[in-house]
mmCIF file of C-alpha atoms in Angstrom:
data_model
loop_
_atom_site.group_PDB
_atom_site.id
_atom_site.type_symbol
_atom_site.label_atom_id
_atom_site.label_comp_id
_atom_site.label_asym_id
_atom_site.label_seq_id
_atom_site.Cartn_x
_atom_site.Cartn_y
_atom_site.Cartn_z
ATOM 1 C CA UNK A 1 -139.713 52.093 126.621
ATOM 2 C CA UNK A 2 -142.625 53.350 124.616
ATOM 3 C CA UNK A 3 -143.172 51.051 121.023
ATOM 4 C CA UNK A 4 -144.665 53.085 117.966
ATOM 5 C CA UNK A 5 -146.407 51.223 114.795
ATOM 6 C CA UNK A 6 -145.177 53.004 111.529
ATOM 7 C CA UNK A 7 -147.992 52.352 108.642
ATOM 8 C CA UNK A 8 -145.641 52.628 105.298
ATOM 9 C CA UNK A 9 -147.468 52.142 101.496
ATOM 10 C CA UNK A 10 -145.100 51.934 98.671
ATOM 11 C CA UNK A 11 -144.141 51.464 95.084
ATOM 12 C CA UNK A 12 -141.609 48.767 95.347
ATOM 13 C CA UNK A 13 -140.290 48.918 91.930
ATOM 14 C CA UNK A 14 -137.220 50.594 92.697
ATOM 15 C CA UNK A 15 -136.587 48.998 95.794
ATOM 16 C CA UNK A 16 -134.749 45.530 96.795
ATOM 17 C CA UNK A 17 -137.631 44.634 99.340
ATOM 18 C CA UNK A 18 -139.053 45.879 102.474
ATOM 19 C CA UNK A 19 -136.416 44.551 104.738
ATOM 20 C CA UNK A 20 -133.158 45.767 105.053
ATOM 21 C CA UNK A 21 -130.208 44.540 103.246
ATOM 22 C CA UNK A 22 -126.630 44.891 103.362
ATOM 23 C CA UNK A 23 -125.637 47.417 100.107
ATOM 24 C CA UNK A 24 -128.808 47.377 98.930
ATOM 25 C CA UNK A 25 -131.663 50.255 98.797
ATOM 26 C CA UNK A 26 -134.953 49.313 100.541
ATOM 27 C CA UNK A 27 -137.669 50.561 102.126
ATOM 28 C CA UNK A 28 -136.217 49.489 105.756
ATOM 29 C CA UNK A 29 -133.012 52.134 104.755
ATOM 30 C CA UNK A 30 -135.040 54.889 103.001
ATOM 31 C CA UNK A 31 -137.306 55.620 106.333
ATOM 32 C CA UNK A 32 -134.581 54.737 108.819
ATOM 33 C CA UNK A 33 -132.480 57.686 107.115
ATOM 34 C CA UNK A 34 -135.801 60.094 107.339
ATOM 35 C CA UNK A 35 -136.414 59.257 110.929
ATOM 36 C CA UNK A 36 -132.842 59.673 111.560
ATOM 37 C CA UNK A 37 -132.830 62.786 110.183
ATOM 38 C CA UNK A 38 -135.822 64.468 111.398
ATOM 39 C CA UNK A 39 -134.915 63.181 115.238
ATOM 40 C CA UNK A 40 -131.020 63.280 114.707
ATOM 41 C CA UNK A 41 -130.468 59.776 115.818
ATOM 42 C CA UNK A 42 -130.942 56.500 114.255
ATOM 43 C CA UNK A 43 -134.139 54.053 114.975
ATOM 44 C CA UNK A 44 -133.996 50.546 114.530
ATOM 45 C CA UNK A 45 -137.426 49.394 112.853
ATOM 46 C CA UNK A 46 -138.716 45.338 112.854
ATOM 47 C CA UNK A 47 -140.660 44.610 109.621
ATOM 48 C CA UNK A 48 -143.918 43.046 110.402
ATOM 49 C CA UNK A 49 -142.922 40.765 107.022
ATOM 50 C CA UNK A 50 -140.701 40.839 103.930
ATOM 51 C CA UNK A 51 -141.729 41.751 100.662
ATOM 52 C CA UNK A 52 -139.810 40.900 97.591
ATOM 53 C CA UNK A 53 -137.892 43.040 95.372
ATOM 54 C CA UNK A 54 -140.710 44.935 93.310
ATOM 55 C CA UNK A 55 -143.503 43.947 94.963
ATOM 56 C CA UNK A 56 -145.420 46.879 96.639
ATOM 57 C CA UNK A 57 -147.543 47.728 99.435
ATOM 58 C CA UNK A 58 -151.052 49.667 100.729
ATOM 59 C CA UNK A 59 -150.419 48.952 104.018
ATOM 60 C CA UNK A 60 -147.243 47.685 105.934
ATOM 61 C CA UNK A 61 -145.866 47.723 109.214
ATOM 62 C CA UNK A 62 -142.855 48.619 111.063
ATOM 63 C CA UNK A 63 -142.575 48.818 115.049
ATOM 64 C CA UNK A 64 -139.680 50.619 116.697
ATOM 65 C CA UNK A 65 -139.178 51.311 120.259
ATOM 66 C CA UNK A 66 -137.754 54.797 121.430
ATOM 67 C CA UNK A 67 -138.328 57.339 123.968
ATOM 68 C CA UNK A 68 -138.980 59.964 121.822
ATOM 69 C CA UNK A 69 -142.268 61.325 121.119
ATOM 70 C CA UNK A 70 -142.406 60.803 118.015
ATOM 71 C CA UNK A 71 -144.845 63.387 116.103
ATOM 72 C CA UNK A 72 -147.925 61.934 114.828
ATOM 73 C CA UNK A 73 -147.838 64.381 111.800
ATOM 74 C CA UNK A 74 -145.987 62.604 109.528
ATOM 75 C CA UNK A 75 -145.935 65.879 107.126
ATOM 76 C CA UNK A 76 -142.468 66.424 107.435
ATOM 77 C CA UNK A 77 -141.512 63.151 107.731
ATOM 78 C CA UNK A 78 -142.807 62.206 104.162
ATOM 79 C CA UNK A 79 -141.218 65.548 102.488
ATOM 80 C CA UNK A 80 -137.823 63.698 103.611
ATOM 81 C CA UNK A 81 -138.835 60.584 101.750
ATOM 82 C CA UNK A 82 -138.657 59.308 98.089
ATOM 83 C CA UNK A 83 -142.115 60.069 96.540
ATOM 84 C CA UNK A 84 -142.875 56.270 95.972
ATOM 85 C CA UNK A 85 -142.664 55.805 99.777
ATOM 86 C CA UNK A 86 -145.302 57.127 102.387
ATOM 87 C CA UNK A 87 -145.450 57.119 106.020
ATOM 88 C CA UNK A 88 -149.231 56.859 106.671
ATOM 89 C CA UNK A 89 -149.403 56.438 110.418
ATOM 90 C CA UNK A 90 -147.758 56.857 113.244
ATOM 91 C CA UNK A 91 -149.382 55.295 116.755
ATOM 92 C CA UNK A 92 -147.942 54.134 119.981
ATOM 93 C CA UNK A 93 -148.955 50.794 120.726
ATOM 94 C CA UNK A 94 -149.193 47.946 123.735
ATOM 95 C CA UNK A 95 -145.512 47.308 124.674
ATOM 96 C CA UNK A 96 -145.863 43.269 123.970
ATOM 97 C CA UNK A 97 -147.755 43.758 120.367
ATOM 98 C CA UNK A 98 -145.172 42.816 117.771
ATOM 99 C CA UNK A 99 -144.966 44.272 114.008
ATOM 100 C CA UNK A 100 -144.915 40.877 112.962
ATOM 101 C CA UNK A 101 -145.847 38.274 115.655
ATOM 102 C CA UNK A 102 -148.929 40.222 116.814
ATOM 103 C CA UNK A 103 -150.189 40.099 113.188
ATOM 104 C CA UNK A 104 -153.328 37.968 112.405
ATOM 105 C CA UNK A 105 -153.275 38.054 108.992
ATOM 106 C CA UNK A 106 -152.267 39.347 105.546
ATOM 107 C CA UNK A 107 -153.912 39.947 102.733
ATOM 108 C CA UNK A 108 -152.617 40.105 99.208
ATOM 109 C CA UNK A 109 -153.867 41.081 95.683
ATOM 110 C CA UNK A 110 -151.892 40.420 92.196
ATOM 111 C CA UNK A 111 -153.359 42.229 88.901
ATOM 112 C CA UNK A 112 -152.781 41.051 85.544
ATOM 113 C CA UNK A 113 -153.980 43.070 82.561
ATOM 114 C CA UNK A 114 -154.050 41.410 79.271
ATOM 115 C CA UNK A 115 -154.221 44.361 77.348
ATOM 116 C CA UNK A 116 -151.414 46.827 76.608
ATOM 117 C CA UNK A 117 -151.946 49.851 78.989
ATOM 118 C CA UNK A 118 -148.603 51.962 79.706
ATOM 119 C CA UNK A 119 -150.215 53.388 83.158
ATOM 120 C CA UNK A 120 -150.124 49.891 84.395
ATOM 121 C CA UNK A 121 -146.382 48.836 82.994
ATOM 122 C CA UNK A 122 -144.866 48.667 86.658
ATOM 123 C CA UNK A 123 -147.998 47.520 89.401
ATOM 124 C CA UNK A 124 -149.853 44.649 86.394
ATOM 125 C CA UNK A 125 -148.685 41.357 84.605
ATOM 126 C CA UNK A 126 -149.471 42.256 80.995
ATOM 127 C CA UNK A 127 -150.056 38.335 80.327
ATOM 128 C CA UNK A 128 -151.982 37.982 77.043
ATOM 129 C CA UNK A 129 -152.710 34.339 76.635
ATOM 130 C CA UNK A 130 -156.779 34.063 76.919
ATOM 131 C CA UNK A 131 -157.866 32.723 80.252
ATOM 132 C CA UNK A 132 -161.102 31.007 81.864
ATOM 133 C CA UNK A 133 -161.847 32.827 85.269
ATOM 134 C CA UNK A 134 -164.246 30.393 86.224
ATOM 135 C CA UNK A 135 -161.413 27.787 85.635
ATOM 136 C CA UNK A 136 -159.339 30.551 88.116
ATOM 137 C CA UNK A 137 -162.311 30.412 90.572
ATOM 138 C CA UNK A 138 -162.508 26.833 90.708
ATOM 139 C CA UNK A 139 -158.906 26.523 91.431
ATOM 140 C CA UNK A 140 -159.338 29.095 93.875
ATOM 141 C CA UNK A 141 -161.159 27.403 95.893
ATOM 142 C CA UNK A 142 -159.407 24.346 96.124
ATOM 143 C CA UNK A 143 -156.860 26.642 98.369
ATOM 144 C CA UNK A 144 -159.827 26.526 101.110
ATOM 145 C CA UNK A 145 -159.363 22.476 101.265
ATOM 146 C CA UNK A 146 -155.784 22.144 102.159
ATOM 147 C CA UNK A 147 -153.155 23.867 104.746
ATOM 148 C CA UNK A 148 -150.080 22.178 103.534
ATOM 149 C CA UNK A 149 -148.639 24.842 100.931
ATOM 150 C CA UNK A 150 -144.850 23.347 100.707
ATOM 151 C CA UNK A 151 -145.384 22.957 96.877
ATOM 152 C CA UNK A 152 -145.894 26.730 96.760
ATOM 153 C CA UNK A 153 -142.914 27.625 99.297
ATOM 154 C CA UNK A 154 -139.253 28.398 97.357
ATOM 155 C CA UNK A 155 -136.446 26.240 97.971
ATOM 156 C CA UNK A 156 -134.404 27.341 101.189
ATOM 157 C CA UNK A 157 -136.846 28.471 103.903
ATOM 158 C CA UNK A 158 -136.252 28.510 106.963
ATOM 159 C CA UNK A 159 -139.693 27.630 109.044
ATOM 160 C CA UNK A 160 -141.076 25.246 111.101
ATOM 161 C CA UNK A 161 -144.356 24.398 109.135
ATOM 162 C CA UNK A 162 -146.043 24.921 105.481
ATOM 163 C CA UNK A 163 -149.414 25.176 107.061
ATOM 164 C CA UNK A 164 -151.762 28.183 106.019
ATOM 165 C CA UNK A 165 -155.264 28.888 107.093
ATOM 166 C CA UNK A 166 -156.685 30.797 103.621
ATOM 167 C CA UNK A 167 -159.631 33.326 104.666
ATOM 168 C CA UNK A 168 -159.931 34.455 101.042
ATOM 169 C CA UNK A 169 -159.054 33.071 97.827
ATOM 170 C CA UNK A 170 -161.085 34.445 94.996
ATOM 171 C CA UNK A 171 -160.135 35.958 91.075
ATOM 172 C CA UNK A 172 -161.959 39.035 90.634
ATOM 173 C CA UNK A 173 -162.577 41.896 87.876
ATOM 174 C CA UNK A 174 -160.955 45.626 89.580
ATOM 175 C CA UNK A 175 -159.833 48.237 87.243
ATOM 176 C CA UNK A 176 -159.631 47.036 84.379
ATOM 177 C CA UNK A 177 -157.406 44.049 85.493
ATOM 178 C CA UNK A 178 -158.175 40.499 86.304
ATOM 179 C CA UNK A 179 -157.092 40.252 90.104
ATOM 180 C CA UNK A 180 -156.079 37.297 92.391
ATOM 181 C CA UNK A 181 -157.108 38.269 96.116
ATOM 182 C CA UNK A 182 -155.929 35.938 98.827
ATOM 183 C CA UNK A 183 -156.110 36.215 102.379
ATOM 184 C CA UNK A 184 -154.178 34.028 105.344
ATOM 185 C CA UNK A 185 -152.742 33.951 108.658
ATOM 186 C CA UNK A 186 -149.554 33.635 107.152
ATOM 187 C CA UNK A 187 -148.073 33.172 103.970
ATOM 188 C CA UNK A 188 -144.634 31.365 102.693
ATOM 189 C CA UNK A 189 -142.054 32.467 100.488
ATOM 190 C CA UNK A 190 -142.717 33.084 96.946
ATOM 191 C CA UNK A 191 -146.463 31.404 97.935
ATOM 192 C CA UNK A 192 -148.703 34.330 96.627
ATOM 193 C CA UNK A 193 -146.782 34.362 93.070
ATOM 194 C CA UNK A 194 -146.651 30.401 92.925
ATOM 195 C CA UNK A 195 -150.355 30.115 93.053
ATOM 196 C CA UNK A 196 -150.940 32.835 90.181
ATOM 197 C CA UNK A 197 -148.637 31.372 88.059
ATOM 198 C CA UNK A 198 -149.915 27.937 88.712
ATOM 199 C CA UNK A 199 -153.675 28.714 88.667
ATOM 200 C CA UNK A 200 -152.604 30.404 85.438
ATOM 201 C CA UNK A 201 -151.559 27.629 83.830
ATOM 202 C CA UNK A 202 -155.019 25.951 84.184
ATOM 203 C CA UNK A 203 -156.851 29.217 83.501
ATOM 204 C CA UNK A 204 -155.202 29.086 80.217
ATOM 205 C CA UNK A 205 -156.041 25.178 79.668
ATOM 206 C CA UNK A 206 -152.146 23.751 79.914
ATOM 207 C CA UNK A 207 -153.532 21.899 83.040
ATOM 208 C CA UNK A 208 -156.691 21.018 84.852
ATOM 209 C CA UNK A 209 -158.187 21.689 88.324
ATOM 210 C CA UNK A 210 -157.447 18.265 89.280
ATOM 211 C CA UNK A 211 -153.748 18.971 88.453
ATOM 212 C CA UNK A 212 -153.902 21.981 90.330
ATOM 213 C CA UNK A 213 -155.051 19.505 93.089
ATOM 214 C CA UNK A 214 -152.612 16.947 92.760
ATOM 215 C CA UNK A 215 -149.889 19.948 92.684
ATOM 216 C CA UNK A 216 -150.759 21.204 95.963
ATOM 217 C CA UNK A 217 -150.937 17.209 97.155
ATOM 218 C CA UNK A 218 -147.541 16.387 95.795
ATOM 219 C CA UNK A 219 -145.898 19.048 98.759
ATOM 220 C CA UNK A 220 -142.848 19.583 96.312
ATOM 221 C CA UNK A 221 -142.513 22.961 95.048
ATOM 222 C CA UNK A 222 -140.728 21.781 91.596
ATOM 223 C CA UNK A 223 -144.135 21.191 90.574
ATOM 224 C CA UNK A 224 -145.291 24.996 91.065
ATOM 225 C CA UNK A 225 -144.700 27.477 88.583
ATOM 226 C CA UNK A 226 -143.093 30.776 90.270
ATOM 227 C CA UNK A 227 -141.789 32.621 86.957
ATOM 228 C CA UNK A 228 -144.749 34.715 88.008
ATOM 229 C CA UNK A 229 -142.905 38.960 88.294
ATOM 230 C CA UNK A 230 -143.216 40.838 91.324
ATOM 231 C CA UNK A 231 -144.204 43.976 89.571
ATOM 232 C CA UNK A 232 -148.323 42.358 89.900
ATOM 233 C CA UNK A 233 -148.410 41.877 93.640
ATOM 234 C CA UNK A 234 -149.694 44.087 96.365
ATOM 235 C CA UNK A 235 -149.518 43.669 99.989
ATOM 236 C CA UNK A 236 -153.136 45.107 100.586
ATOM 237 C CA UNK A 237 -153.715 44.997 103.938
ATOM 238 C CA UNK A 238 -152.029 43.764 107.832
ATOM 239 C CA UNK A 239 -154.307 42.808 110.465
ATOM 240 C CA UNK A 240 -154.211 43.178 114.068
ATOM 241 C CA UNK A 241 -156.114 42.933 116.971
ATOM 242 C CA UNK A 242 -158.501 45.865 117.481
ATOM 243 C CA UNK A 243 -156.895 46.085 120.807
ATOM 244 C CA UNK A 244 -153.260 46.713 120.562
ATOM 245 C CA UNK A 245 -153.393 50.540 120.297
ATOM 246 C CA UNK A 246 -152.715 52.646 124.038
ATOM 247 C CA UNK A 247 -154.844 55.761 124.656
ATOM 248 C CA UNK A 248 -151.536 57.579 124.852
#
């Protein structure tokens, strides 16, 4: 049976996460009702990864496999979806590539303004304590000298391991917010928003880099600060192998 990548971006603001939930609106249940629908029979979709409650998306995955042809004009599609939710893409892929298996890494981005700015109220942290970004930098790259990232993993998660390989990890200037950007093969639960609010807290002088070290060190996530909101943090961007698409 043929097995199509759906690309999805989204506002998640209104939304109880990407995955679905029982009696709860998501983005899982919002497309599942278009495709179902437009084709007149329900698709099952597997997230290539969970996103929190708020958090939002440029780029996400589903896979679903069906022996429909389904269009690759997503026009019509979209006009049956909320307008915070977008179906970008539509491709058949290699019958073993997975939505979220086959995925080599993620890569995230949380803004923060720190200056009142009602076009930013829902996607930015307005957090108005003065900060250091070379303080944020430094911390940054700390991230590039460990793989154990239990202190920055909630309670209650199910995996095997709290090992991360971090690709990028740097605090930049984009739009007139100050931006984390991270980038791993795999990141744990609550781990992007842990980090901010953490790195924050040295940024803003309540601890030091070598905290920040000894945080990460002390693999107990009591130590991390997670109050950090969802409304900041962007999914930017899935990878894949170059690869996994068929000619079809």
């Amino acid at each position: 049976m043929p097995r199509y990548f759906i690309e999805v971006a989204y506002k998640g603001t209104h939304y109880s996460g990407f995955q679905v939930q029982q009696n709860a609106i998501t983005i899982q249940s919002v497309v599942e009702d278009a495709l179902q629908i437009f084709y007149r029979q329900p698709l099952q979709l597997t997230c290539s990864s969970r996103t929190d409650a708020g958090v939002h998306a440029l780029q996400n995955f589903y896979h679903v496999d069906t022996d429909l042809p389904l269009d690759k004009k997503v026009y019509n599609l979209n006009a049956l979806l909320p307008n915070d939710v977008v179906i970008k893409n539509i491709a058949q892929v290699k019958d073993n590539v997975h939505a979220r298996f086959s995925g080599e890494a993620r890569e995230y981005k949380y803004f923060i303004t720190q200056d009142k700015n009602p076009f930013l109220e829902e996607t930015a942290w307005r957090y108005v304590f003065p900060l250091d970004i070379e303080i944020l930098n430094a911390c940054a790259a700390v991230l590039f000298e460990y793989q154990d990232f239990t202190s920055f993993s909630k309670k209650h998660t199910q995996v095997n391991n709290f090992n991360c390989d971090i690709m990028l990890s740097q605090w930049i200037y984009e739009n007139d917010c100050l931006v984390f950007n991270v980038k791993a093969n795999r990141f744990l639960r609550g781990m992007v928003r842990g980090l901010v609010g953490t790195m924050l807290l040295a940024g803003r002088g309540t601890i030091s880099v070598a905290d920040f070290r000894n945080i990460i060190e002390a693999k107990d996530c009591t130590k991390a600060n997670f109050s950090t909101p969802a409304h900041g943090l962007f999914l930017v961007k899935v990878t894949y192998p170059d690869d996994i698409y068929t000619l079809a």
